[in-house]
PDB file of C-alpha atoms in Angstrom:
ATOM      1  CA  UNK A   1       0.000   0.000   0.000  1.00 53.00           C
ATOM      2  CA  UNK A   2       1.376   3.885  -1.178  1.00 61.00           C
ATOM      3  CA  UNK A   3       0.985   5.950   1.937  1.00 76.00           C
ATOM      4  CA  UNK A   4       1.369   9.627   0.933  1.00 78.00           C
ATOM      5  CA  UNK A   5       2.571  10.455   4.423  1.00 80.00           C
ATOM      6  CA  UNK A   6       3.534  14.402   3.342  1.00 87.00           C
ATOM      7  CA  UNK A   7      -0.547  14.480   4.085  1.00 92.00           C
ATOM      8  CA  UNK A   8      -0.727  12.744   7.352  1.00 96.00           C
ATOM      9  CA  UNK A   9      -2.083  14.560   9.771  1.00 97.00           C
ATOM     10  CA  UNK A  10      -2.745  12.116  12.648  1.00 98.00           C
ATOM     11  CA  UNK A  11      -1.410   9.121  14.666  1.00 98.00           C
ATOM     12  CA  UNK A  12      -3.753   7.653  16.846  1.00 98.00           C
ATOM     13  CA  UNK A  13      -1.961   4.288  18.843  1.00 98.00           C
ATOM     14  CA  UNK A  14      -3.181   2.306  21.366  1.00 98.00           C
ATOM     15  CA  UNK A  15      -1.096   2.102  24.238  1.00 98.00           C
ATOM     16  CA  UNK A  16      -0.556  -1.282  25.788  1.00 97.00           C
ATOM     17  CA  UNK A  17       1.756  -3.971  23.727  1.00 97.00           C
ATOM     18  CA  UNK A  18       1.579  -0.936  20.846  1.00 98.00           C
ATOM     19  CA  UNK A  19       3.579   1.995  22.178  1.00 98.00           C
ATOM     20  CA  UNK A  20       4.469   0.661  25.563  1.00 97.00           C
ATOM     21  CA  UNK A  21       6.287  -2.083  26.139  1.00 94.00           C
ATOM     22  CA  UNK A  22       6.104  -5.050  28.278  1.00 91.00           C
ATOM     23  CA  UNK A  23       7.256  -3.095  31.271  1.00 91.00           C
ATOM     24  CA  UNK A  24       3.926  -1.037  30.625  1.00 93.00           C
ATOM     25  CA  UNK A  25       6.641   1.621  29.929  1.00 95.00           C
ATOM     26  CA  UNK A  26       7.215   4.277  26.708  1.00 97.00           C
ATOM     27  CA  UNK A  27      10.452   3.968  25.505  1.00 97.00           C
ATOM     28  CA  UNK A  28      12.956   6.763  25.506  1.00 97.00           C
ATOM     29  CA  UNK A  29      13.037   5.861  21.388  1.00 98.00           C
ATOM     30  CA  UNK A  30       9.304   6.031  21.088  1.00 98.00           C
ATOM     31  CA  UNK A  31       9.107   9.041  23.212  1.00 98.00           C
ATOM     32  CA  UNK A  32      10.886  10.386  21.006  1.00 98.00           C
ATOM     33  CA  UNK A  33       9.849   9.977  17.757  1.00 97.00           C
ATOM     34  CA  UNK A  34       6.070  10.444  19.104  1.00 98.00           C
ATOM     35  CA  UNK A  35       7.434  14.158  19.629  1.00 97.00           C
ATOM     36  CA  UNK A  36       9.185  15.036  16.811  1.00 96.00           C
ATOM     37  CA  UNK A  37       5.552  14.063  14.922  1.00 96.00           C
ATOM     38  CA  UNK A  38       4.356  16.312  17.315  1.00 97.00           C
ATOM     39  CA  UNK A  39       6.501  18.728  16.661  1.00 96.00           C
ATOM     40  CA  UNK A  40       5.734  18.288  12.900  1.00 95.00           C
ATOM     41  CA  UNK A  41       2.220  19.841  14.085  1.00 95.00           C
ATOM     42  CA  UNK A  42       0.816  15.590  13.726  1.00 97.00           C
ATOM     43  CA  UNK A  43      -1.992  15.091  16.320  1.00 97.00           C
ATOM     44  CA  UNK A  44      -1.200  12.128  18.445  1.00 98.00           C
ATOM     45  CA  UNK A  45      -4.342  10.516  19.779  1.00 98.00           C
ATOM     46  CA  UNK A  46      -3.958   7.297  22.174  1.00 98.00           C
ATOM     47  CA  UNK A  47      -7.057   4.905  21.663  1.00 98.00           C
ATOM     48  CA  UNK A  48      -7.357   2.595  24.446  1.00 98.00           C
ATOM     49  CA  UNK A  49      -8.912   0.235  26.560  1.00 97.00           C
ATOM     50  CA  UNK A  50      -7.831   1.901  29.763  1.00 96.00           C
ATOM     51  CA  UNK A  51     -10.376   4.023  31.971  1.00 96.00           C
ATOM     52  CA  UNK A  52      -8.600   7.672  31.863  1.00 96.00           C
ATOM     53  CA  UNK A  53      -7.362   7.497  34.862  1.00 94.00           C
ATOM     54  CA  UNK A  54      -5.309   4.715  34.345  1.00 95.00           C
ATOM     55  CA  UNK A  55      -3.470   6.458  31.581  1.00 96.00           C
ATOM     56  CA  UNK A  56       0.493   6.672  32.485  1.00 95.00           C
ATOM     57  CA  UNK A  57       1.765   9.601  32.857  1.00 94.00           C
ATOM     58  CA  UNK A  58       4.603   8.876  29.890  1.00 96.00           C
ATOM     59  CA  UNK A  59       1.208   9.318  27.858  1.00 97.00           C
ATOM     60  CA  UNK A  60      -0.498  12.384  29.555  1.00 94.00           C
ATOM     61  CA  UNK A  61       2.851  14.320  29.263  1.00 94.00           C
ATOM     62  CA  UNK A  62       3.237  13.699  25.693  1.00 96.00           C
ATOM     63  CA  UNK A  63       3.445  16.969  23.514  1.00 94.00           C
ATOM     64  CA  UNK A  64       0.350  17.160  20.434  1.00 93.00           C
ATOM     65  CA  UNK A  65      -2.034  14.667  22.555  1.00 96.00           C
ATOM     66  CA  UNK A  66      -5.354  16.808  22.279  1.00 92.00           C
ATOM     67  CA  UNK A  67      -7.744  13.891  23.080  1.00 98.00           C
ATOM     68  CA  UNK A  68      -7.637  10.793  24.514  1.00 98.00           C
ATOM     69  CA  UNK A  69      -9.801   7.713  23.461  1.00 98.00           C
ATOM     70  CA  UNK A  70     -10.526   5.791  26.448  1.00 98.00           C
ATOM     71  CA  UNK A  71     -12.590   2.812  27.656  1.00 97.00           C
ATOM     72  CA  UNK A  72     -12.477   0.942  23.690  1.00 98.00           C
ATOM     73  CA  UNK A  73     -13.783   4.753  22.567  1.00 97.00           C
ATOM     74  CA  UNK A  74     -16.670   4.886  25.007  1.00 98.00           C
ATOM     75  CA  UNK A  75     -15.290   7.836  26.906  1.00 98.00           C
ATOM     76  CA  UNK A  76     -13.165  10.417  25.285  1.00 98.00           C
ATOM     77  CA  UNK A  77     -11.176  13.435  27.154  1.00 98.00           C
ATOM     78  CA  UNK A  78      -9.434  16.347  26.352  1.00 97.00           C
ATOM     79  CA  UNK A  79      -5.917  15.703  26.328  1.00 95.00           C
ATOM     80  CA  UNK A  80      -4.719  19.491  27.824  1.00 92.00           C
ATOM     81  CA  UNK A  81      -7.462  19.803  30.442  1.00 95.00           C
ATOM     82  CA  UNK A  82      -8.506  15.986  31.235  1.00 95.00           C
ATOM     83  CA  UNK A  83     -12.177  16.560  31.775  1.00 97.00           C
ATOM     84  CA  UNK A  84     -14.225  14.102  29.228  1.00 98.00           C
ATOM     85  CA  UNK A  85     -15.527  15.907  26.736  1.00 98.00           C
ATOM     86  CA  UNK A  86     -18.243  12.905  25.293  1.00 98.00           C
ATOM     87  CA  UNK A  87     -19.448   9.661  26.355  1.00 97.00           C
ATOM     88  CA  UNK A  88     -21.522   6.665  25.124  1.00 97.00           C
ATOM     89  CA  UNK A  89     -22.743   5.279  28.473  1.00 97.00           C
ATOM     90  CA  UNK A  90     -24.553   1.837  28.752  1.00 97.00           C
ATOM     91  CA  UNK A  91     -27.964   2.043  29.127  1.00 96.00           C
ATOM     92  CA  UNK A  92     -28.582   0.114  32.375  1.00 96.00           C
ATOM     93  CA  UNK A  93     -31.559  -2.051  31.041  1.00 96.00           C
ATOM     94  CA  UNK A  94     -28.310  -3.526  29.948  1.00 96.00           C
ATOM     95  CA  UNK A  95     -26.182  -3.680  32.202  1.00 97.00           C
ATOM     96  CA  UNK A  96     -28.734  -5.272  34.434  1.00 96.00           C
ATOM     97  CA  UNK A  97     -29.622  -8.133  31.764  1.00 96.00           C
ATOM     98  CA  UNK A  98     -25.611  -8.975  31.263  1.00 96.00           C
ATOM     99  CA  UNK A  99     -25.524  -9.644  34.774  1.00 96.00           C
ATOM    100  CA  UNK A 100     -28.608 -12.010  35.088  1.00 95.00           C
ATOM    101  CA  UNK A 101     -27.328 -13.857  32.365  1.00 95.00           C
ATOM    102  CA  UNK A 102     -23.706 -14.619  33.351  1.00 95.00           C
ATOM    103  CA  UNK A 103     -24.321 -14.977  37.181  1.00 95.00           C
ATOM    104  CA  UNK A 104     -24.256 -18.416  37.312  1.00 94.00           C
ATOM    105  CA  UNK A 105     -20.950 -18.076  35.637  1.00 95.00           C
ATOM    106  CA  UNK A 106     -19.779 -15.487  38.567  1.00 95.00           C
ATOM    107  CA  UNK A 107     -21.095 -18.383  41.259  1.00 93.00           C
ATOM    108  CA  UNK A 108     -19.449 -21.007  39.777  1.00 93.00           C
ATOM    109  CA  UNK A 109     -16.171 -18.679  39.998  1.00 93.00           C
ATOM    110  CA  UNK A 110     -15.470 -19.001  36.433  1.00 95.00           C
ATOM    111  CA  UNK A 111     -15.737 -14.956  35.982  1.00 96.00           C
ATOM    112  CA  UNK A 112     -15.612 -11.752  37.724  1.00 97.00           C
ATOM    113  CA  UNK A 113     -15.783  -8.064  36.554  1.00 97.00           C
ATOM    114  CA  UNK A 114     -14.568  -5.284  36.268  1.00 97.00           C
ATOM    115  CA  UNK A 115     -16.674  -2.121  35.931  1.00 98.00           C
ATOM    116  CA  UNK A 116     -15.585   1.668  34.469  1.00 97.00           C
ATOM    117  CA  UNK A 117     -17.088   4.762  36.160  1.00 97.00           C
ATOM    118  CA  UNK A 118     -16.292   8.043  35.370  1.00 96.00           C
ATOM    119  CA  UNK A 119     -13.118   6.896  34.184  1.00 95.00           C
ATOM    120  CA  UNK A 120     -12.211   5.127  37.023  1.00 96.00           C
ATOM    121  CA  UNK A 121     -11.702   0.978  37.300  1.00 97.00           C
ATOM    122  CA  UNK A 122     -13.374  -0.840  39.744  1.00 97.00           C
ATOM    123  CA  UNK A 123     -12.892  -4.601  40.937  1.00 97.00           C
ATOM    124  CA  UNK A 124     -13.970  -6.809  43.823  1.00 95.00           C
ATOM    125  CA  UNK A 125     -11.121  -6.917  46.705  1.00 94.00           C
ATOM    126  CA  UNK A 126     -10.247 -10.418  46.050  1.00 93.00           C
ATOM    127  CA  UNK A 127      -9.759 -10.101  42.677  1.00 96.00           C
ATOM    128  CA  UNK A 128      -7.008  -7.335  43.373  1.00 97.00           C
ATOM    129  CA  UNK A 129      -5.480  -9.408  46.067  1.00 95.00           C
ATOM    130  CA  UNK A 130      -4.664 -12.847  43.625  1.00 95.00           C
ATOM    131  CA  UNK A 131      -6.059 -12.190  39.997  1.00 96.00           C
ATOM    132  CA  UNK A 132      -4.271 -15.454  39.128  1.00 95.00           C
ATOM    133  CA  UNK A 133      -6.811 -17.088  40.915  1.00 92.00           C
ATOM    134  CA  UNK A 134      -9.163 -15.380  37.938  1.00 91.00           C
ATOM    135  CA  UNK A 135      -6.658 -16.600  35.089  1.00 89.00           C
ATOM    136  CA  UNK A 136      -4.627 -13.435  34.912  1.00 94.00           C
ATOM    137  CA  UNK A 137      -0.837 -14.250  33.967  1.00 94.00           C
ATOM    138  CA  UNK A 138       1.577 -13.041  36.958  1.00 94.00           C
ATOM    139  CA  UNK A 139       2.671 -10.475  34.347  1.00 92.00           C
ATOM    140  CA  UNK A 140      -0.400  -8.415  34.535  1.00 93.00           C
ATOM    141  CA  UNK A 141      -0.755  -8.698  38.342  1.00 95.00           C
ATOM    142  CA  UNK A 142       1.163  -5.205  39.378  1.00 94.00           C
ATOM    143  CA  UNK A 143      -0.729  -3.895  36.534  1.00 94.00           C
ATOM    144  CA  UNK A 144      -4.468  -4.780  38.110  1.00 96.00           C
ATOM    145  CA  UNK A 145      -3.057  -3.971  41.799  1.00 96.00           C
ATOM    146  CA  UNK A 146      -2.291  -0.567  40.472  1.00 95.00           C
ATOM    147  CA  UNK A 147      -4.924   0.711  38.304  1.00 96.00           C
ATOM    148  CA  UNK A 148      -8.572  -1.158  39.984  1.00 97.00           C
ATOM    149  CA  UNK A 149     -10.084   0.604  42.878  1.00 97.00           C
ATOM    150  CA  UNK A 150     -11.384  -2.257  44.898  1.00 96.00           C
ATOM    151  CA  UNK A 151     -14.983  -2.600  46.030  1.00 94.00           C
ATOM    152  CA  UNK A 152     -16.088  -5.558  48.681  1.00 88.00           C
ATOM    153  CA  UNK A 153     -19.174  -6.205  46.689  1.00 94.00           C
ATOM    154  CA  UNK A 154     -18.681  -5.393  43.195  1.00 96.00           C
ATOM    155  CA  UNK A 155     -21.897  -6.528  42.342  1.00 97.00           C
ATOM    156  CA  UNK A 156     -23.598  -4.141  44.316  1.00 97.00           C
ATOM    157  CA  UNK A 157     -21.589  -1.919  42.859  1.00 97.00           C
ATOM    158  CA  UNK A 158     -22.027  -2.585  39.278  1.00 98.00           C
ATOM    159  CA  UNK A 159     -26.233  -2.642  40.225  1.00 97.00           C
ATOM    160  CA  UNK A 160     -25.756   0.124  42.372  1.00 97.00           C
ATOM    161  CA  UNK A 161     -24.494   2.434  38.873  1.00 98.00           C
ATOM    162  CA  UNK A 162     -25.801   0.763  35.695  1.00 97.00           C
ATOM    163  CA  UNK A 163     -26.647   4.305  34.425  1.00 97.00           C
ATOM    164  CA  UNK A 164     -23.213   4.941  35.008  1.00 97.00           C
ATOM    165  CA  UNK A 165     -20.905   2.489  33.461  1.00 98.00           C
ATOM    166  CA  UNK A 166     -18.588   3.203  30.876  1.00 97.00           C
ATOM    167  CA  UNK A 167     -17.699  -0.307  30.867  1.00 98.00           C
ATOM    168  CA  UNK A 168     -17.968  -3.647  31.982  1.00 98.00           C
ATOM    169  CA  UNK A 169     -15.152  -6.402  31.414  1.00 98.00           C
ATOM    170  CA  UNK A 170     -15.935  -9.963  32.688  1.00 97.00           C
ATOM    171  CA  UNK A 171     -12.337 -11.769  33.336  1.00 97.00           C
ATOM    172  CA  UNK A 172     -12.415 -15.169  32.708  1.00 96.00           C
ATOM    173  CA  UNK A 173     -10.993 -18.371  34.597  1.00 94.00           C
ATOM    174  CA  UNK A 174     -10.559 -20.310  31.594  1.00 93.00           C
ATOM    175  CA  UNK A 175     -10.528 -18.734  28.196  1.00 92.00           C
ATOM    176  CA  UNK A 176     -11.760 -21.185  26.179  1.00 93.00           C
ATOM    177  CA  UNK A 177     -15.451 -20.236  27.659  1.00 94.00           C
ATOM    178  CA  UNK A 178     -15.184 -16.670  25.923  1.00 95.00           C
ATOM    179  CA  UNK A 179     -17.615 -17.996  23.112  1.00 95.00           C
ATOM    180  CA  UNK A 180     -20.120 -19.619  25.292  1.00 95.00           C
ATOM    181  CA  UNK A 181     -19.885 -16.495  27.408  1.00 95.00           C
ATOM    182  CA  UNK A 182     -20.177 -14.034  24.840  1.00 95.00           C
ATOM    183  CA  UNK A 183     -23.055 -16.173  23.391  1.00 94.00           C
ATOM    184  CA  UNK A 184     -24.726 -15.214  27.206  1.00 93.00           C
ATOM    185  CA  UNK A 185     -23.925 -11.695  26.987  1.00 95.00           C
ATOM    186  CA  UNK A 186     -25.637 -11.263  23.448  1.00 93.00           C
ATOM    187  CA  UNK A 187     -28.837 -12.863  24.961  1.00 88.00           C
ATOM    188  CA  UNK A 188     -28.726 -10.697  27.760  1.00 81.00           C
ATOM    189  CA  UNK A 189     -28.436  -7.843  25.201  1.00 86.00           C
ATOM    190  CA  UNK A 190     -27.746  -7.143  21.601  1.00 79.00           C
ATOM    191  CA  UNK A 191     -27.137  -3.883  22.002  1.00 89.00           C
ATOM    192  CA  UNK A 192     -23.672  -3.998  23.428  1.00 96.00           C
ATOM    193  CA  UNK A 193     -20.186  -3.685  21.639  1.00 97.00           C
ATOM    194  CA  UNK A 194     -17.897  -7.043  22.863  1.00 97.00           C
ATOM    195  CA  UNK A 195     -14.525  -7.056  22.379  1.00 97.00           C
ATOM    196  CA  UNK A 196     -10.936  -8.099  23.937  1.00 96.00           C
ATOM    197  CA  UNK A 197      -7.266  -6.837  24.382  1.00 94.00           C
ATOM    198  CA  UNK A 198      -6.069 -10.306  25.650  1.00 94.00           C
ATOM    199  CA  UNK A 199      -7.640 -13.726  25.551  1.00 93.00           C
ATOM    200  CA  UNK A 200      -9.222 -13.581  29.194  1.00 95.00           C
ATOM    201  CA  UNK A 201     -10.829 -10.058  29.464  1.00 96.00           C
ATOM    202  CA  UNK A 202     -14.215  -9.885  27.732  1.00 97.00           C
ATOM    203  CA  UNK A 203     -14.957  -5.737  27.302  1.00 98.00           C
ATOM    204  CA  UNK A 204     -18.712  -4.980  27.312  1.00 98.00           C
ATOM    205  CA  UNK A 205     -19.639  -1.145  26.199  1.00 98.00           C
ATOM    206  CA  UNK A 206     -22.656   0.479  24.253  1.00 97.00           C
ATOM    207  CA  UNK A 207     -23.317  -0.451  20.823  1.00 97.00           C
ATOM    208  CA  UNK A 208     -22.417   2.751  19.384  1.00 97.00           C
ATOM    209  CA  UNK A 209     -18.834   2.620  20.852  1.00 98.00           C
ATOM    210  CA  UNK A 210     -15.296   0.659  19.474  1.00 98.00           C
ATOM    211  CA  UNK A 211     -12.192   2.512  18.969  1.00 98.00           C
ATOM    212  CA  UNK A 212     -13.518   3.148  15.520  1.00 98.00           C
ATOM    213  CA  UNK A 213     -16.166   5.202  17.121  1.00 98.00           C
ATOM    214  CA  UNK A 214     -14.342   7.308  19.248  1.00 98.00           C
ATOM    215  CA  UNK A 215     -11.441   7.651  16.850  1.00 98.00           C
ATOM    216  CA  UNK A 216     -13.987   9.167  14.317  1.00 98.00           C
ATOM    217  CA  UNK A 217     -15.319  11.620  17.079  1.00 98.00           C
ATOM    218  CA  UNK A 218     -12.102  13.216  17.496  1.00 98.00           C
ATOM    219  CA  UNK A 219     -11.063  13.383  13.844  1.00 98.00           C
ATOM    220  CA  UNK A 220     -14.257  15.025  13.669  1.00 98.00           C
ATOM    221  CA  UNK A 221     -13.392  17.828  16.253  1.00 98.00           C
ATOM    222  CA  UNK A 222      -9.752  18.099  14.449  1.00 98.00           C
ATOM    223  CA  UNK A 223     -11.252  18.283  11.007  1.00 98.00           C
ATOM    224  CA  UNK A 224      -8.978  15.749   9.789  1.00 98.00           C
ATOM    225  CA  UNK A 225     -10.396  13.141   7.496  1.00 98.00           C
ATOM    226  CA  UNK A 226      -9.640   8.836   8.495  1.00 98.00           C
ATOM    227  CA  UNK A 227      -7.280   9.277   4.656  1.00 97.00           C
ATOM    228  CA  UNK A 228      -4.878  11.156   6.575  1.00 97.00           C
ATOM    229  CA  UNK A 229      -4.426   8.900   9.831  1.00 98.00           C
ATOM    230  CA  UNK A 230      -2.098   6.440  10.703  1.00 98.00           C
ATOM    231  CA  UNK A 231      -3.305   4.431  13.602  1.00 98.00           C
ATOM    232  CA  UNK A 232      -1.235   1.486  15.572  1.00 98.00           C
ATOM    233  CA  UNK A 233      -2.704  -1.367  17.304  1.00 98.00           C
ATOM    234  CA  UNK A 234      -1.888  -5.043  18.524  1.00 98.00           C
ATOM    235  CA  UNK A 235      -5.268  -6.555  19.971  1.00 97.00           C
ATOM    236  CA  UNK A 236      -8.388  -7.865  18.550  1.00 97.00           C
ATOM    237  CA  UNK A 237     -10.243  -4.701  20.248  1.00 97.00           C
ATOM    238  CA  UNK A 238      -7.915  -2.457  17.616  1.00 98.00           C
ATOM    239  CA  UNK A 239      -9.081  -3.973  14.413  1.00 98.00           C
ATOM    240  CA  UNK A 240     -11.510  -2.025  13.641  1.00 98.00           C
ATOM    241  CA  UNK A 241      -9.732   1.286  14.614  1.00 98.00           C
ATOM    242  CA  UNK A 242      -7.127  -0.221  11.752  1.00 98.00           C
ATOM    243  CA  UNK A 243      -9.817  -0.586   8.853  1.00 98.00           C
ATOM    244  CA  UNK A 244     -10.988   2.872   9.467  1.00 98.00           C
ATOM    245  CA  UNK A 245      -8.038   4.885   9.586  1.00 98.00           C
ATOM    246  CA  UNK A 246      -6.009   5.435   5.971  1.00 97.00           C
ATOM    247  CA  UNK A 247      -3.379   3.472   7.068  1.00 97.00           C
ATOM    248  CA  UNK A 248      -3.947   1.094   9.834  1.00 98.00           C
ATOM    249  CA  UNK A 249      -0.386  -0.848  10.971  1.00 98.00           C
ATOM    250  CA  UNK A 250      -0.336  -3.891  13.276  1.00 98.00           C
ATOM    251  CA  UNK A 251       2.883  -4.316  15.589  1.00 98.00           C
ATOM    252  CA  UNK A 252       4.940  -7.784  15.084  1.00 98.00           C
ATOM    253  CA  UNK A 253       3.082  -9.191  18.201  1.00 97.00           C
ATOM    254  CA  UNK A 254      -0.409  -8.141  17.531  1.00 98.00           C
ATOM    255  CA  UNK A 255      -3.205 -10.727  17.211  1.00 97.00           C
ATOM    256  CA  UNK A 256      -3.880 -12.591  13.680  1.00 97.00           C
ATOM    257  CA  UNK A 257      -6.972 -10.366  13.794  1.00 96.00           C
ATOM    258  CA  UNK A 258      -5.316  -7.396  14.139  1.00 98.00           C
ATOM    259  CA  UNK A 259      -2.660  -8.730  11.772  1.00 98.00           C
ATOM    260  CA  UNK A 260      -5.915  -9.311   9.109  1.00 98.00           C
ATOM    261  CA  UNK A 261      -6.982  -5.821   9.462  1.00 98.00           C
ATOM    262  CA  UNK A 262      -3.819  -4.141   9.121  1.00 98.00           C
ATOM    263  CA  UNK A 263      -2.393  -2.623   5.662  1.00 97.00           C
ATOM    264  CA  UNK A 264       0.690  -2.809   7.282  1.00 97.00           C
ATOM    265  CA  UNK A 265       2.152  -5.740   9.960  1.00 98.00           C
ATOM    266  CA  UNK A 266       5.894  -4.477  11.095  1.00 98.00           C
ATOM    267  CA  UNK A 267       8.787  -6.912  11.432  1.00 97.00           C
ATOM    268  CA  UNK A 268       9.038  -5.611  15.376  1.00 98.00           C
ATOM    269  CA  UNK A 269       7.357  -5.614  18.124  1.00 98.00           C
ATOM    270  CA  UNK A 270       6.649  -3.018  20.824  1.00 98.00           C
ATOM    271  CA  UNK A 271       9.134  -4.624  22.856  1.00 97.00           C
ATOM    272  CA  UNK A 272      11.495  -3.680  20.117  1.00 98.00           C
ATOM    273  CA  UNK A 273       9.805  -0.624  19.387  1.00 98.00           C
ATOM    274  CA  UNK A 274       8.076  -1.184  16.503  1.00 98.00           C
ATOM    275  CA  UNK A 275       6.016   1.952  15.685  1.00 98.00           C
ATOM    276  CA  UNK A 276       9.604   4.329  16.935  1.00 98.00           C
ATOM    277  CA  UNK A 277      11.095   2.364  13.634  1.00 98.00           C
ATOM    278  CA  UNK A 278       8.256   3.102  11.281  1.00 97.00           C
ATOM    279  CA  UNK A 279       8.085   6.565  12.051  1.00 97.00           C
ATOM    280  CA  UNK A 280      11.719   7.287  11.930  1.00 96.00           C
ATOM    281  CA  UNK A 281      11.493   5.512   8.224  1.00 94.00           C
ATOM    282  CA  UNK A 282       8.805   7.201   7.125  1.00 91.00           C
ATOM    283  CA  UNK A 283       8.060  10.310   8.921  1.00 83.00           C
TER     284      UNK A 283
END
């Protein structure tokens, strides 16, 4: 694919596994070629899963970030200020009927959630004390422990704001149950958007989000059209962000999904800083 990339005006990225690394850390190489695009007067947008608040600060303090997509693009936030600037909440008729129908699942401890309010993550106690016991690799752990707010009876809590919620991800024991799960979910509701950054977090939001959704709101607000975007990604929960944008690139370690939506899949990975190479080539 010809990329005319004197006309790009935009690089939206999501952040985990894309831009930072492993270590959940931006590179000193990436930092820096993130700002010289900046500097170039190229938007940078990060599209992500994460509530806002759980945005690093190696991301916040980046120069040219003017919105942030947050929550798989059903919250988005003004980069300079951080107050959320649009929002497509679930409706809680919803919320409520995705909980009926995967409770059994949540007594049979085989699941349990995670719920995004007001850009903040929310998860039982338990859950933040061992998420291995939940089928979370010991990678992630400091990750969870860091960024989830813990509530003694999530449940309760998830009931208790159903008009609220961002977001709802449902973490799963084993994930080879994400299909019969997801089949649950979609008889709870069909008006939900379902959709995963790694093989044991199922992310619930409205229908009319998806990192597609939100990426188009802010291109919107920029008057920038999706010809003149580049957008990086790695999960399954990016593919769509990749069709949409002009040029849509998939890191070496992204998901065969993600790979399959690409125009572009890069020989390295975020580890070895992938998107810093590409842009030094070709911007």
């Amino acid at each position: 694919m010809q990329t005319d990339f004197s006309k790009i005006k935009c690089i939206a990225f999501d952040l985990d596994d894309t831009v930072l690394n492993e270590n959940k850390e931006l590179s000193d190489r990436t930092r820096a070629a993130l700002s010289k695009a900046a500097e170039a007067g190229i938007a940078l947008v990060p599209v992500s899963g994460r509530s806002y608040d759980t945005f690093p600060a190696c991301i916040r303090e980046l120069p040219g970030v003017s919105y942030a997509v947050t929550s798989n693009g059903s919250a988005i936030y003004d980069g300079q200020t951080g107050k959320r600037v649009h929002s497509w909440l679930m409706k809680a008729k919803d919320v409520r009927a995705i909980m009926r129908s995967v409770g059994n699942f949540f007594l049979e401890g085989q699941i349990t959630y995670e719920a995004f309010v007001d850009g903040t993550a929310y998860a039982s106690a338990d859950y933040i004390a061992d998420p291995t016991r939940f089928g979370v690799p010991r990678s992630a752990v400091s990750y969870i422990r860091q960024t989830r707010r813990p509530d003694r009876y999530i449940i309760d809590f998830i009931f208790e704001n159903a008009k609220k919620l961002d977001s709802l991800d449902l973490i799963l024991k084993e994930p080879g149950m994400y299909r019969m799960i997801e089949n649950s979910v979609k008889r709870g509701s069909e008006n939900v958007y379902i959709t995963s950054s790694v093989p044991y977090r199922m992310e619930i939001s409205s229908k009319e989000s998806g990192k597609a959704s939100g990426l188009k709101y802010v291109l919107d607000q920029l008057g920038i059209s999706p010809e003149e975007v580049i957008a990086f990604g790695d999960g399954d929960n990016d593919a769509q962000m990749l069709q949409f944008a002009g040029t849509g690139i998939a890191v070496q370690n992204a998901t065969e999904s993600c790979k399959e939506s690409a125009d572009v899949t890069l020989e390295l990975t975020s580890a070895e800083d992938g998107v810093a190479d590409y842009l030094e080539k070709y911007l």
